[in-house]
C-alpha atoms as one frame of an Amber mdcrd trajectory, in Angstrom:
protein
  29.456  -3.831   3.681  31.427  -5.086   6.682  28.187  -5.690   8.575  26.868
  -8.100   5.953  30.092 -10.127   5.944  29.480 -10.905   9.635  26.101 -12.542
   8.997  25.934 -16.310   9.401  24.540 -18.622   6.762  21.555 -20.684   7.813
  23.369 -23.979   7.176  26.133 -22.854   9.552  23.811 -22.504  12.554  23.895
 -25.038  15.362  20.674 -26.665  16.567  20.685 -24.394  19.615  21.019 -21.331
  17.385  18.193 -22.562  15.160  15.945 -22.853  18.216  17.013 -19.406  19.409
  16.231 -17.977  15.968  12.820 -19.635  15.998  12.069 -18.189  19.450  12.985
 -14.637  18.446  11.042 -14.978  15.178   7.890 -16.091  16.975   8.247 -13.211
  19.421   8.638 -10.713  16.572   5.654 -12.088  14.669   3.443 -11.923  17.757
   4.411  -8.279  18.235   3.676  -7.553  14.555   0.224  -9.129  14.815  -0.509
  -7.137  17.950   0.632  -4.021  16.101  -1.789  -4.818  13.291  -4.552  -5.380
  15.836  -3.877  -2.051  17.515  -3.721  -0.304  14.136  -7.103  -1.762  13.109
  -8.924  -1.780  16.442 -10.736   1.541  16.104 -12.079   1.090  12.560 -12.045
  -2.715  12.200 -12.548  -4.224  15.680 -13.491  -7.686  14.406 -10.357  -8.024
  12.263  -8.312  -6.687  15.191  -9.668  -9.572  17.279  -8.504 -11.994  14.567
  -4.950 -10.632  14.778  -5.081 -10.778  18.581  -5.894 -14.465  18.242  -3.026
 -15.019  15.786  -0.631 -13.261  18.169  -1.771 -15.608  20.939  -1.010 -18.562
  18.639   2.532 -17.240  18.108   2.938 -16.936  21.897   1.998 -20.607  22.233
   4.633 -21.574  19.655   7.263 -19.467  21.406   6.487 -21.067  24.772   6.854
 -24.575  23.297  10.196 -23.631  21.718  11.492 -22.160  24.990  10.500 -25.320
  26.884  12.379 -27.427  24.345  15.443 -25.170  24.538  15.517 -25.377  28.332
  15.236 -29.165  28.189  18.096 -29.530  25.704  20.411 -26.563  26.262  19.387
 -24.862  29.514  17.673 -21.560  30.287  20.166 -19.199  28.562  18.952 -18.498
  25.026  21.533 -17.037  22.584  20.660 -13.697  21.041  20.131 -14.370  17.360
  17.602 -12.643  15.147  16.552 -12.703  11.508  18.929  -9.933  10.502  21.889
 -11.963  11.803  21.335 -14.714   9.213  22.257 -14.239   5.557  19.383 -14.836
   3.161  16.836 -15.207   5.942  13.390 -13.727   5.363  12.861 -10.260   6.770
   9.816  -8.405   8.006   8.904  -4.923   6.829   9.584  -2.121   9.325   6.389
  -1.117  11.095   6.429   2.380   9.559   6.133   0.800   6.087   3.021  -1.177
   6.943   1.206   0.792   9.630  -0.745   2.813   7.051  -1.613  -0.093   4.755
  -5.232  -0.785   3.921  -7.199  -3.670   5.384  -6.740  -6.059   2.435  -3.030
  -5.284   2.179  -2.489  -6.033   5.870  -4.273  -9.362   5.460  -1.994 -10.188
   2.494   1.067  -9.252   4.545  -0.034 -11.629   7.309  -0.442 -14.452   4.772
   3.119 -13.845   3.513   4.395 -13.979   7.104   2.815 -17.394   7.609   4.286
 -18.775   4.371   7.764 -17.506   5.333   7.502 -19.103   8.765   6.367 -22.414
   7.277   9.396 -22.530   4.951  11.730 -21.728   7.856  10.410 -24.508  10.089
  10.515 -27.012   7.243  14.175 -26.135   6.560  14.996 -26.103  10.296  13.449
 -29.538  10.851  15.617 -30.934   8.058  18.735 -29.557   9.794  18.266 -31.184
  13.201  18.988 -34.747  14.280  17.270 -34.712  17.688  13.953 -36.517  17.436
  12.052 -34.248  19.825  13.380 -31.078  18.165  12.641 -32.414  14.693   9.105
 -33.316  15.749   8.407 -29.894  17.259   9.788 -28.022  14.259   7.792 -30.214
  11.916   4.676 -29.617  13.974   5.299 -25.874  13.869   5.745 -25.991  10.085
   2.382 -27.726   9.841   0.880 -25.204  12.267   2.124 -22.261  10.199   0.763
 -23.905   7.050  -2.513 -24.352   8.885  -2.613 -20.781  10.082  -4.755 -19.960
   7.085  -7.281 -22.344   8.610  -6.720 -20.795  12.038  -7.220 -17.340  10.590
 -10.406 -18.539   8.909 -11.682 -20.052  12.177 -10.843 -16.885  14.071 -12.480
 -14.876  11.325 -15.637 -16.953  11.578 -15.584 -16.473  15.363 -15.106 -12.716
  15.275 -16.199 -11.753  11.767 -19.811 -12.511  11.049 -21.351 -11.567   7.728
 -22.556  -8.231   9.059 -19.187  -7.384  10.654 -17.287  -8.347   7.486 -19.606
  -6.269   5.302 -19.330  -3.318   7.668 -15.517  -3.484   7.709 -15.327  -3.802
   3.922 -17.613  -0.785   3.588 -15.417   1.181   6.003 -12.271   0.228   4.080
 -13.900   1.228   0.779 -15.033   4.539   2.221 -11.546   5.235   3.557 -10.042
   4.476   0.140 -12.468   6.906  -1.473 -11.815   9.677   1.047  -8.026   9.325
   1.106  -7.186   8.563  -2.516 -10.076   8.786  -4.971 -11.713  12.022  -3.870
  -8.508  14.123  -3.673  -7.138  12.498  -6.827 -10.361  13.147  -8.721 -10.439
  16.766  -7.566  -6.844  17.151  -8.723  -7.486  15.511 -12.093 -10.491  17.769
 -12.685  -8.549  20.880 -11.703  -5.499  19.953 -13.770  -7.502  18.951 -16.818
  -9.853  21.954 -16.815  -7.981  24.862 -15.232  -4.971  24.523 -17.548  -7.053
  24.476 -20.739  -7.447  28.224 -21.040  -3.765  29.209 -20.558  -2.444  26.399
 -22.772  -4.796  26.944 -25.711  -4.701  30.724 -25.361  -0.918  30.556 -25.635
  -1.137  28.102 -28.529  -3.427  30.265 -30.645  -1.778  33.534 -29.650   1.757
  32.431 -30.557   1.268  29.338 -32.742   4.650  28.344 -31.295   4.509  24.736
 -30.065   7.608  24.949 -27.869   6.379  28.047 -26.062   2.983  26.416 -25.618
   4.630  23.306 -24.208   6.643  25.338 -21.683   3.535  27.251 -20.594   1.626
  23.978 -20.277   4.318  22.336 -18.151   4.612  25.418 -15.938   0.842  25.643
 -15.497   0.533  21.903 -14.748   3.386  21.687 -12.283   2.372  24.933 -10.574
  -1.226  23.813 -10.264  -0.072  20.409  -8.940   2.087  21.959  -6.235  -0.685
  24.373  -5.258  -3.387  21.706  -5.128  -1.155  19.297  -3.230  -0.288  21.776
  -0.513  -3.854  23.045  -0.315  -5.267  19.540   0.134  -2.660  18.565   2.722
  -3.056  21.766   4.723  -6.837  21.994   4.579  -7.613  19.020   6.817  -5.422
  16.861   9.068  -7.978  14.055   8.886  -8.355  13.778  12.662 -11.995  14.863
  12.777 -13.126  14.273   9.211 -11.687  10.767   9.001 -10.334  11.501   5.515
  -6.992   9.881   6.274  -3.391  11.026   6.075  -3.019  14.596   4.778   0.280
  13.564   3.166  -1.419  10.842   1.124  -4.255  13.149   0.130  -1.792  15.883
  -0.807   0.218  13.536  -3.018  -2.932  12.153  -4.668  -4.276  15.599  -5.409
  -0.974  17.143  -6.496   0.130  14.294  -8.756  -3.246  13.940 -10.477  -3.465
  17.710 -10.997  -0.094  17.673 -12.720  -1.027  14.623 -14.814  -4.285  16.258
 -15.868  -2.483  19.311 -17.190   0.441  17.507 -18.793  -1.903  15.313 -20.826
  -2.752  18.104 -23.255   0.582  19.946 -22.901   2.776  17.074 -24.117   1.391
  17.041 -27.696   2.998  20.448 -28.187   6.356  18.731 -28.306   5.296  18.037
 -31.905   6.680  20.876 -34.054   3.659  21.150 -36.359   1.111  23.448 -34.713
  -2.117  21.993 -36.124  -1.051  18.372 -35.617  -0.153  19.120 -32.013  -3.386
  21.043 -31.435  -5.660  18.359 -32.897  -3.977  15.679 -30.740  -4.200  17.937
 -27.667  -7.938  18.498 -28.230  -8.518  14.737 -28.585  -6.617  14.130 -25.347
  -8.717  16.786 -23.597 -11.929  14.964 -24.464 -10.431  11.621 -23.385  -9.466
  13.203 -20.047 -12.923  14.675 -19.542 -14.686  11.386 -20.321 -12.263   9.596
 -17.977 -13.220  12.003 -15.194 -16.889  11.320 -15.841 -16.225   7.558 -15.708
 -14.337   7.864 -12.397 -17.170   9.899 -10.913 -19.643   7.246 -12.012 -17.491
   4.296 -10.936 -16.316   5.470  -7.522 -18.535   8.380  -6.500 -21.756   6.817
  -7.851 -22.600   9.928  -9.865 -24.955   9.088 -12.768 -22.718   8.844 -15.821
 -24.584  11.188 -18.110 -24.931  13.838 -15.412 -21.197  13.614 -14.715 -20.454
  13.749 -18.445 -22.680  16.782 -18.911 -21.046  18.639 -16.041 -17.447  17.788
 -16.885 -17.434  17.641 -20.679 -19.591  20.697 -21.214 -17.671  22.684 -18.602
 -14.331  21.629 -20.067 -15.476  22.441 -23.583 -16.470  25.950 -22.482 -13.070
  26.535 -20.847 -11.322  25.210 -23.972 -13.398  27.493 -26.206 -12.600  30.458
 -23.947  -8.873  29.778 -24.250  -9.079  29.488 -28.052 -11.126  32.707 -28.371
  -8.796  34.661 -26.081  -5.722  33.400 -27.899  -7.193  34.072 -31.335  -8.169
  37.592 -30.389
């Protein structure tokens, strides 16, 4: 709490401090863009070249600000950064954005430019020196025009073929990292828990016991699938992405798949709970078929036949075992 009380308000900054803040902000943004470029260079070289160009633009802005500071206040620039100013916009730490997808990184860059434009507009209104006001106003216009700059750089480095290739790579990475493990987990959770849940239901006709068995089976299967997915492949050679992400996707969807038809057994009446659970099972199985068709390009009726028929057989096995 004490740290935040020491932060200065923007309207308390002197013109020299505003220039120093602008210099450090431009330096930080250039480093962020270069970080994006390095992050994307292997899989998306054309987009990486765009961010290299944007970083060079930020370097040009910083050089102009330093020249102005030297002319007005001398070569010694005060150390002032974004975090020293109350209410000033902040940038996400690199570890929060380094694993973002291509589209999300582009959105983050657009937000950076809008933040910078607002800062320079406010800074220009705070200064009385004509040269400083002109430069800050020009920089505000430049940041507003960075969308145009990004478009021009994109046209220079991203032709139609390059853009299509990068979009296809991003889509493939999304499928490998999130959809495929999540779908495998949803299938496992929805199908593998059918037999123990419905066997318990028909053997005991006790909804609370069935619910506890269902939760235990779902959570246990989720933990097992999550660890198995994460440990099976580090993604270095297969290109399937972060094992942590894949583990979470698989584990969470496995648990969700099992809980879907376990939760109805919170209803005290056995037959009401069972009818609702069976309806949810068929909704889950059709949803799996739709996901396979939508993302994995599996023909819908083939996916439905595989998933729904297989799930129905497992459900029937659980009912028969429990009834026996």
